[in-house]
PDB file of C-alpha atoms in Angstrom:
ATOM      1  CA  UNK A   1      27.018 -37.882  -7.877  1.00 37.00           C
ATOM      2  CA  UNK A   2      30.076 -35.770  -8.575  1.00 48.00           C
ATOM      3  CA  UNK A   3      30.363 -34.370 -12.099  1.00 54.00           C
ATOM      4  CA  UNK A   4      33.858 -32.874 -12.467  1.00 56.00           C
ATOM      5  CA  UNK A   5      33.145 -32.032 -16.129  1.00 86.00           C
ATOM      6  CA  UNK A   6      30.902 -29.190 -14.944  1.00 95.00           C
ATOM      7  CA  UNK A   7      34.003 -27.372 -13.729  1.00 95.00           C
ATOM      8  CA  UNK A   8      36.125 -28.060 -16.785  1.00 94.00           C
ATOM      9  CA  UNK A   9      37.437 -24.776 -18.197  1.00 95.00           C
ATOM     10  CA  UNK A  10      35.703 -22.642 -15.576  1.00 97.00           C
ATOM     11  CA  UNK A  11      37.580 -19.923 -13.772  1.00 98.00           C
ATOM     12  CA  UNK A  12      34.812 -18.899 -11.387  1.00 98.00           C
ATOM     13  CA  UNK A  13      32.039 -20.590  -9.500  1.00 98.00           C
ATOM     14  CA  UNK A  14      29.315 -17.968  -8.834  1.00 98.00           C
ATOM     15  CA  UNK A  15      26.741 -18.667  -6.084  1.00 98.00           C
ATOM     16  CA  UNK A  16      23.438 -17.138  -5.284  1.00 98.00           C
ATOM     17  CA  UNK A  17      23.222 -16.439  -1.523  1.00 98.00           C
ATOM     18  CA  UNK A  18      19.687 -16.867  -0.132  1.00 98.00           C
ATOM     19  CA  UNK A  19      18.473 -20.448  -0.431  1.00 98.00           C
ATOM     20  CA  UNK A  20      21.734 -21.524  -2.062  1.00 98.00           C
ATOM     21  CA  UNK A  21      24.447 -20.851   0.484  1.00 98.00           C
ATOM     22  CA  UNK A  22      22.190 -19.604   3.313  1.00 98.00           C
ATOM     23  CA  UNK A  23      19.084 -21.355   4.643  1.00 98.00           C
ATOM     24  CA  UNK A  24      16.409 -18.641   4.430  1.00 98.00           C
ATOM     25  CA  UNK A  25      14.174 -20.603   6.790  1.00 98.00           C
ATOM     26  CA  UNK A  26      16.699 -20.890   9.593  1.00 98.00           C
ATOM     27  CA  UNK A  27      15.602 -17.538  11.008  1.00 98.00           C
ATOM     28  CA  UNK A  28      12.079 -18.744  11.818  1.00 98.00           C
ATOM     29  CA  UNK A  29      13.357 -22.229  12.735  1.00 98.00           C
ATOM     30  CA  UNK A  30      15.346 -20.766  15.638  1.00 97.00           C
ATOM     31  CA  UNK A  31      12.121 -19.446  17.136  1.00 97.00           C
ATOM     32  CA  UNK A  32       9.731 -22.120  15.981  1.00 97.00           C
ATOM     33  CA  UNK A  33       8.722 -23.222  19.441  1.00 96.00           C
ATOM     34  CA  UNK A  34       7.781 -19.730  20.492  1.00 96.00           C
ATOM     35  CA  UNK A  35       5.995 -18.947  17.239  1.00 97.00           C
ATOM     36  CA  UNK A  36       3.699 -21.979  17.373  1.00 96.00           C
ATOM     37  CA  UNK A  37       2.198 -24.307  14.845  1.00 96.00           C
ATOM     38  CA  UNK A  38       2.109 -21.807  11.985  1.00 96.00           C
ATOM     39  CA  UNK A  39       5.788 -21.022  12.110  1.00 98.00           C
ATOM     40  CA  UNK A  40       6.516 -22.852   8.815  1.00 97.00           C
ATOM     41  CA  UNK A  41       3.656 -21.085   7.075  1.00 98.00           C
ATOM     42  CA  UNK A  42       5.014 -17.725   8.301  1.00 98.00           C
ATOM     43  CA  UNK A  43       8.483 -18.585   6.966  1.00 98.00           C
ATOM     44  CA  UNK A  44       7.220 -19.668   3.557  1.00 98.00           C
ATOM     45  CA  UNK A  45       5.067 -16.550   3.150  1.00 98.00           C
ATOM     46  CA  UNK A  46       7.955 -14.315   4.324  1.00 98.00           C
ATOM     47  CA  UNK A  47      10.174 -15.764   1.615  1.00 98.00           C
ATOM     48  CA  UNK A  48       7.489 -15.622  -1.109  1.00 98.00           C
ATOM     49  CA  UNK A  49       6.728 -11.970  -0.434  1.00 98.00           C
ATOM     50  CA  UNK A  50      10.439 -10.990  -0.289  1.00 98.00           C
ATOM     51  CA  UNK A  51      10.933 -12.375  -3.788  1.00 98.00           C
ATOM     52  CA  UNK A  52       7.644 -10.927  -5.059  1.00 98.00           C
ATOM     53  CA  UNK A  53       8.620  -7.473  -3.877  1.00 98.00           C
ATOM     54  CA  UNK A  54      11.974  -7.641  -5.606  1.00 98.00           C
ATOM     55  CA  UNK A  55      10.367  -8.670  -8.908  1.00 97.00           C
ATOM     56  CA  UNK A  56       7.714  -5.982  -8.715  1.00 98.00           C
ATOM     57  CA  UNK A  57      10.171  -3.250  -7.887  1.00 97.00           C
ATOM     58  CA  UNK A  58      12.550  -4.487 -10.530  1.00 96.00           C
ATOM     59  CA  UNK A  59       9.817  -4.341 -13.229  1.00 96.00           C
ATOM     60  CA  UNK A  60       8.831  -0.848 -12.056  1.00 97.00           C
ATOM     61  CA  UNK A  61      12.410   0.308 -12.238  1.00 96.00           C
ATOM     62  CA  UNK A  62      12.224   1.457  -8.644  1.00 97.00           C
ATOM     63  CA  UNK A  63      15.079  -0.156  -6.779  1.00 97.00           C
ATOM     64  CA  UNK A  64      14.675  -0.561  -3.038  1.00 98.00           C
ATOM     65  CA  UNK A  65      17.391  -2.296  -0.973  1.00 98.00           C
ATOM     66  CA  UNK A  66      16.716  -6.031  -0.481  1.00 98.00           C
ATOM     67  CA  UNK A  67      16.956  -5.680   3.265  1.00 98.00           C
ATOM     68  CA  UNK A  68      14.104  -3.172   3.335  1.00 98.00           C
ATOM     69  CA  UNK A  69      12.036  -5.537   1.125  1.00 98.00           C
ATOM     70  CA  UNK A  70      12.839  -8.354   3.591  1.00 98.00           C
ATOM     71  CA  UNK A  71      11.481  -6.346   6.486  1.00 98.00           C
ATOM     72  CA  UNK A  72       8.351  -5.364   4.572  1.00 98.00           C
ATOM     73  CA  UNK A  73       7.788  -8.929   3.618  1.00 98.00           C
ATOM     74  CA  UNK A  74       8.004 -10.021   7.258  1.00 98.00           C
ATOM     75  CA  UNK A  75       5.501  -7.353   8.227  1.00 98.00           C
ATOM     76  CA  UNK A  76       3.083  -8.671   5.659  1.00 98.00           C
ATOM     77  CA  UNK A  77       3.584 -12.215   6.796  1.00 98.00           C
ATOM     78  CA  UNK A  78       2.899 -11.325  10.407  1.00 98.00           C
ATOM     79  CA  UNK A  79      -0.170  -9.372   9.464  1.00 98.00           C
ATOM     80  CA  UNK A  80      -1.390 -12.478   7.520  1.00 98.00           C
ATOM     81  CA  UNK A  81      -0.821 -14.581  10.671  1.00 97.00           C
ATOM     82  CA  UNK A  82      -2.279 -12.514  13.509  1.00 97.00           C
ATOM     83  CA  UNK A  83      -2.166 -15.601  15.709  1.00 96.00           C
ATOM     84  CA  UNK A  84       1.648 -15.026  15.932  1.00 97.00           C
ATOM     85  CA  UNK A  85       2.601 -12.336  18.389  1.00 96.00           C
ATOM     86  CA  UNK A  86       4.301  -9.378  16.668  1.00 96.00           C
ATOM     87  CA  UNK A  87       6.495  -9.046  19.693  1.00 97.00           C
ATOM     88  CA  UNK A  88       8.677 -11.740  17.959  1.00 97.00           C
ATOM     89  CA  UNK A  89       9.354  -9.394  14.984  1.00 98.00           C
ATOM     90  CA  UNK A  90      12.700  -8.005  16.088  1.00 98.00           C
ATOM     91  CA  UNK A  91      14.051 -11.429  17.055  1.00 98.00           C
ATOM     92  CA  UNK A  92      13.136 -12.705  13.570  1.00 98.00           C
ATOM     93  CA  UNK A  93      14.777  -9.733  11.936  1.00 98.00           C
ATOM     94  CA  UNK A  94      17.987 -10.294  13.966  1.00 97.00           C
ATOM     95  CA  UNK A  95      17.958 -13.974  13.074  1.00 98.00           C
ATOM     96  CA  UNK A  96      17.608 -13.186   9.361  1.00 98.00           C
ATOM     97  CA  UNK A  97      20.739 -11.094   9.540  1.00 98.00           C
ATOM     98  CA  UNK A  98      22.672 -14.154  10.729  1.00 98.00           C
ATOM     99  CA  UNK A  99      21.251 -17.000   8.712  1.00 98.00           C
ATOM    100  CA  UNK A 100      22.754 -20.518   8.915  1.00 98.00           C
ATOM    101  CA  UNK A 101      24.814 -21.667   5.956  1.00 98.00           C
ATOM    102  CA  UNK A 102      24.036 -25.116   4.652  1.00 98.00           C
ATOM    103  CA  UNK A 103      26.347 -27.716   6.090  1.00 98.00           C
ATOM    104  CA  UNK A 104      28.225 -28.536   2.903  1.00 98.00           C
ATOM    105  CA  UNK A 105      28.916 -24.899   1.893  1.00 98.00           C
ATOM    106  CA  UNK A 106      32.282 -24.287   3.650  1.00 98.00           C
ATOM    107  CA  UNK A 107      33.809 -27.539   2.380  1.00 98.00           C
ATOM    108  CA  UNK A 108      32.641 -26.905  -1.175  1.00 98.00           C
ATOM    109  CA  UNK A 109      34.147 -23.424  -1.228  1.00 98.00           C
ATOM    110  CA  UNK A 110      37.421 -24.694   0.151  1.00 97.00           C
ATOM    111  CA  UNK A 111      37.673 -27.475  -2.438  1.00 97.00           C
ATOM    112  CA  UNK A 112      36.936 -25.087  -5.318  1.00 97.00           C
ATOM    113  CA  UNK A 113      39.647 -22.737  -4.203  1.00 97.00           C
ATOM    114  CA  UNK A 114      42.003 -25.679  -3.888  1.00 95.00           C
ATOM    115  CA  UNK A 115      41.390 -26.371  -7.558  1.00 95.00           C
ATOM    116  CA  UNK A 116      42.119 -22.769  -8.481  1.00 96.00           C
ATOM    117  CA  UNK A 117      38.475 -21.898  -9.194  1.00 98.00           C
ATOM    118  CA  UNK A 118      37.426 -18.426  -7.894  1.00 98.00           C
ATOM    119  CA  UNK A 119      34.497 -18.494  -5.438  1.00 98.00           C
ATOM    120  CA  UNK A 120      31.991 -15.654  -5.824  1.00 98.00           C
ATOM    121  CA  UNK A 121      28.783 -14.829  -3.968  1.00 98.00           C
ATOM    122  CA  UNK A 122      26.347 -12.876  -6.146  1.00 98.00           C
ATOM    123  CA  UNK A 123      23.034 -11.789  -4.677  1.00 98.00           C
ATOM    124  CA  UNK A 124      20.030  -9.592  -4.705  1.00 98.00           C
ATOM    125  CA  UNK A 125      20.981  -8.821  -1.133  1.00 98.00           C
ATOM    126  CA  UNK A 126      22.395  -5.343  -0.534  1.00 97.00           C
ATOM    127  CA  UNK A 127      26.015  -4.967   0.460  1.00 96.00           C
ATOM    128  CA  UNK A 128      25.559  -4.459   4.223  1.00 96.00           C
ATOM    129  CA  UNK A 129      23.129  -7.400   4.391  1.00 97.00           C
ATOM    130  CA  UNK A 130      25.573  -9.715   2.633  1.00 98.00           C
ATOM    131  CA  UNK A 131      28.552  -8.563   4.656  1.00 98.00           C
ATOM    132  CA  UNK A 132      26.724  -9.483   7.881  1.00 97.00           C
ATOM    133  CA  UNK A 133      25.503 -12.790   6.542  1.00 98.00           C
ATOM    134  CA  UNK A 134      28.939 -13.837   5.288  1.00 98.00           C
ATOM    135  CA  UNK A 135      30.564 -12.951   8.533  1.00 98.00           C
ATOM    136  CA  UNK A 136      27.936 -14.688  10.631  1.00 97.00           C
ATOM    137  CA  UNK A 137      28.391 -17.903   8.638  1.00 97.00           C
ATOM    138  CA  UNK A 138      32.177 -17.669   8.794  1.00 97.00           C
ATOM    139  CA  UNK A 139      32.590 -17.745   5.056  1.00 98.00           C
ATOM    140  CA  UNK A 140      34.616 -14.572   4.544  1.00 96.00           C
ATOM    141  CA  UNK A 141      37.926 -16.357   4.039  1.00 97.00           C
ATOM    142  CA  UNK A 142      36.405 -18.840   1.605  1.00 98.00           C
ATOM    143  CA  UNK A 143      34.983 -16.269  -0.819  1.00 98.00           C
ATOM    144  CA  UNK A 144      37.069 -14.377  -3.335  1.00 98.00           C
ATOM    145  CA  UNK A 145      34.344 -11.805  -4.063  1.00 98.00           C
ATOM    146  CA  UNK A 146      30.936 -10.763  -2.759  1.00 98.00           C
ATOM    147  CA  UNK A 147      28.831  -8.998  -5.395  1.00 98.00           C
ATOM    148  CA  UNK A 148      25.547  -7.157  -4.804  1.00 98.00           C
ATOM    149  CA  UNK A 149      23.054  -5.859  -7.320  1.00 98.00           C
ATOM    150  CA  UNK A 150      23.192  -2.630  -5.301  1.00 95.00           C
ATOM    151  CA  UNK A 151      25.656  -1.201  -7.851  1.00 92.00           C
ATOM    152  CA  UNK A 152      23.374  -1.687 -10.791  1.00 97.00           C
ATOM    153  CA  UNK A 153      20.127  -0.865  -8.906  1.00 96.00           C
ATOM    154  CA  UNK A 154      18.070  -3.744 -10.228  1.00 97.00           C
ATOM    155  CA  UNK A 155      17.375  -7.325  -9.259  1.00 98.00           C
ATOM    156  CA  UNK A 156      17.826 -10.695 -10.830  1.00 98.00           C
ATOM    157  CA  UNK A 157      16.566 -11.799 -13.313  1.00 97.00           C
ATOM    158  CA  UNK A 158      17.345  -8.561 -15.199  1.00 97.00           C
ATOM    159  CA  UNK A 159      20.275  -9.115 -17.645  1.00 98.00           C
ATOM    160  CA  UNK A 160      22.016  -6.066 -16.219  1.00 97.00           C
ATOM    161  CA  UNK A 161      22.274  -7.892 -12.848  1.00 98.00           C
ATOM    162  CA  UNK A 162      24.113 -10.901 -14.398  1.00 98.00           C
ATOM    163  CA  UNK A 163      26.309  -8.581 -16.509  1.00 98.00           C
ATOM    164  CA  UNK A 164      27.578  -7.188 -13.205  1.00 98.00           C
ATOM    165  CA  UNK A 165      29.338 -10.552 -12.591  1.00 98.00           C
ATOM    166  CA  UNK A 166      31.258 -10.304 -15.890  1.00 98.00           C
ATOM    167  CA  UNK A 167      32.113  -6.634 -15.397  1.00 98.00           C
ATOM    168  CA  UNK A 168      33.417  -7.066 -11.871  1.00 97.00           C
ATOM    169  CA  UNK A 169      35.327 -10.265 -12.517  1.00 97.00           C
ATOM    170  CA  UNK A 170      36.632  -9.248 -15.858  1.00 97.00           C
ATOM    171  CA  UNK A 171      35.703 -12.622 -17.418  1.00 97.00           C
ATOM    172  CA  UNK A 172      33.448 -14.139 -20.095  1.00 98.00           C
ATOM    173  CA  UNK A 173      30.185 -16.055 -19.802  1.00 98.00           C
ATOM    174  CA  UNK A 174      31.877 -19.323 -20.774  1.00 97.00           C
ATOM    175  CA  UNK A 175      34.184 -19.048 -17.772  1.00 98.00           C
ATOM    176  CA  UNK A 176      31.394 -18.993 -15.190  1.00 98.00           C
ATOM    177  CA  UNK A 177      29.596 -21.901 -13.533  1.00 98.00           C
ATOM    178  CA  UNK A 178      26.510 -20.434 -11.826  1.00 98.00           C
ATOM    179  CA  UNK A 179      24.736 -22.042  -8.892  1.00 98.00           C
ATOM    180  CA  UNK A 180      21.292 -21.248  -7.497  1.00 98.00           C
ATOM    181  CA  UNK A 181      18.553 -23.075  -5.608  1.00 98.00           C
ATOM    182  CA  UNK A 182      15.997 -20.718  -7.212  1.00 98.00           C
ATOM    183  CA  UNK A 183      14.673 -22.113 -10.512  1.00 98.00           C
ATOM    184  CA  UNK A 184      13.725 -18.577 -11.622  1.00 98.00           C
ATOM    185  CA  UNK A 185      17.320 -17.451 -11.024  1.00 98.00           C
ATOM    186  CA  UNK A 186      18.614 -20.460 -13.039  1.00 98.00           C
ATOM    187  CA  UNK A 187      16.309 -19.421 -15.915  1.00 98.00           C
ATOM    188  CA  UNK A 188      17.671 -15.915 -15.756  1.00 98.00           C
ATOM    189  CA  UNK A 189      21.297 -17.032 -15.612  1.00 98.00           C
ATOM    190  CA  UNK A 190      20.876 -19.572 -18.425  1.00 98.00           C
ATOM    191  CA  UNK A 191      19.096 -17.013 -20.551  1.00 98.00           C
ATOM    192  CA  UNK A 192      22.030 -14.701 -19.989  1.00 98.00           C
ATOM    193  CA  UNK A 193      24.420 -17.335 -21.204  1.00 98.00           C
ATOM    194  CA  UNK A 194      25.866 -18.894 -18.073  1.00 98.00           C
ATOM    195  CA  UNK A 195      26.214 -22.625 -17.474  1.00 98.00           C
ATOM    196  CA  UNK A 196      23.776 -22.943 -14.603  1.00 98.00           C
ATOM    197  CA  UNK A 197      23.471 -25.616 -11.962  1.00 98.00           C
ATOM    198  CA  UNK A 198      20.107 -25.834 -10.195  1.00 98.00           C
ATOM    199  CA  UNK A 199      20.535 -26.848  -6.558  1.00 98.00           C
ATOM    200  CA  UNK A 200      17.108 -28.321  -6.168  1.00 98.00           C
ATOM    201  CA  UNK A 201      17.212 -28.896  -2.367  1.00 96.00           C
ATOM    202  CA  UNK A 202      13.464 -29.509  -2.041  1.00 95.00           C
ATOM    203  CA  UNK A 203      12.901 -31.763  -5.057  1.00 97.00           C
ATOM    204  CA  UNK A 204      10.658 -29.278  -6.768  1.00 97.00           C
ATOM    205  CA  UNK A 205       9.226 -29.925 -10.278  1.00 98.00           C
ATOM    206  CA  UNK A 206      11.016 -28.257 -13.143  1.00 97.00           C
ATOM    207  CA  UNK A 207       9.889 -24.962 -14.669  1.00 97.00           C
ATOM    208  CA  UNK A 208      10.988 -22.715 -17.531  1.00 98.00           C
ATOM    209  CA  UNK A 209      11.635 -25.463 -20.090  1.00 97.00           C
ATOM    210  CA  UNK A 210      12.999 -22.887 -22.557  1.00 97.00           C
ATOM    211  CA  UNK A 211      15.901 -22.090 -20.150  1.00 98.00           C
ATOM    212  CA  UNK A 212      17.099 -25.436 -18.830  1.00 98.00           C
ATOM    213  CA  UNK A 213      19.966 -25.732 -16.354  1.00 98.00           C
ATOM    214  CA  UNK A 214      23.209 -27.422 -17.302  1.00 96.00           C
ATOM    215  CA  UNK A 215      22.732 -29.827 -14.363  1.00 97.00           C
ATOM    216  CA  UNK A 216      20.459 -30.470 -11.434  1.00 97.00           C
ATOM    217  CA  UNK A 217      21.805 -31.467  -7.975  1.00 97.00           C
ATOM    218  CA  UNK A 218      20.290 -31.693  -4.522  1.00 97.00           C
ATOM    219  CA  UNK A 219      23.364 -30.373  -2.706  1.00 97.00           C
ATOM    220  CA  UNK A 220      26.407 -28.376  -3.689  1.00 98.00           C
ATOM    221  CA  UNK A 221      28.819 -31.130  -2.810  1.00 96.00           C
ATOM    222  CA  UNK A 222      27.307 -33.234  -5.619  1.00 95.00           C
ATOM    223  CA  UNK A 223      29.516 -31.141  -7.955  1.00 95.00           C
ATOM    224  CA  UNK A 224      32.771 -31.089  -6.010  1.00 93.00           C
TER     225      UNK A 224
END
């Protein structure tokens, strides 16, 4: 159900990239037939390790570009599933560079801009990785800014990562409506002071009760 009040007084809609605008499982899905019956398991583990590596490196204070962590995570996932031929690795890497956007994304971005709301992608992904993903999905003309944690050398959920949004946009917390499909990211954004909308695409149970979202939707077009 649409809730226009979520956008009242907001100058910017800020979107996480992976899992929110881009389907992180679309890379494996393209090659599922060749990968066999464990393709879904591979994809889930790849994503889990990608995130784990970002959190571990962030806590250590040793920043590594998200693309490098993505490749390392795939290598682990393939090692964990030796029944999947490693010859597929490069095809999977290439597919991850050009992930599919969810079907409602382009329309949502267009409608926001039509209302005068700035559209911003903000991601753990490094700049080159995001540039390729945005171009592949045809979203370049629908985004007013693409922000990477590269410039602060840490990952979400560090407060310094979310502060980047304010510094780059020259705005205040109250002016931002933040969207992510990742509940941990919503917790980080809410803790920082953003109004945060959890895009709960998979109907997952709630977590982090001390940092609740402003709203929960199953698709972005439930908001606009």
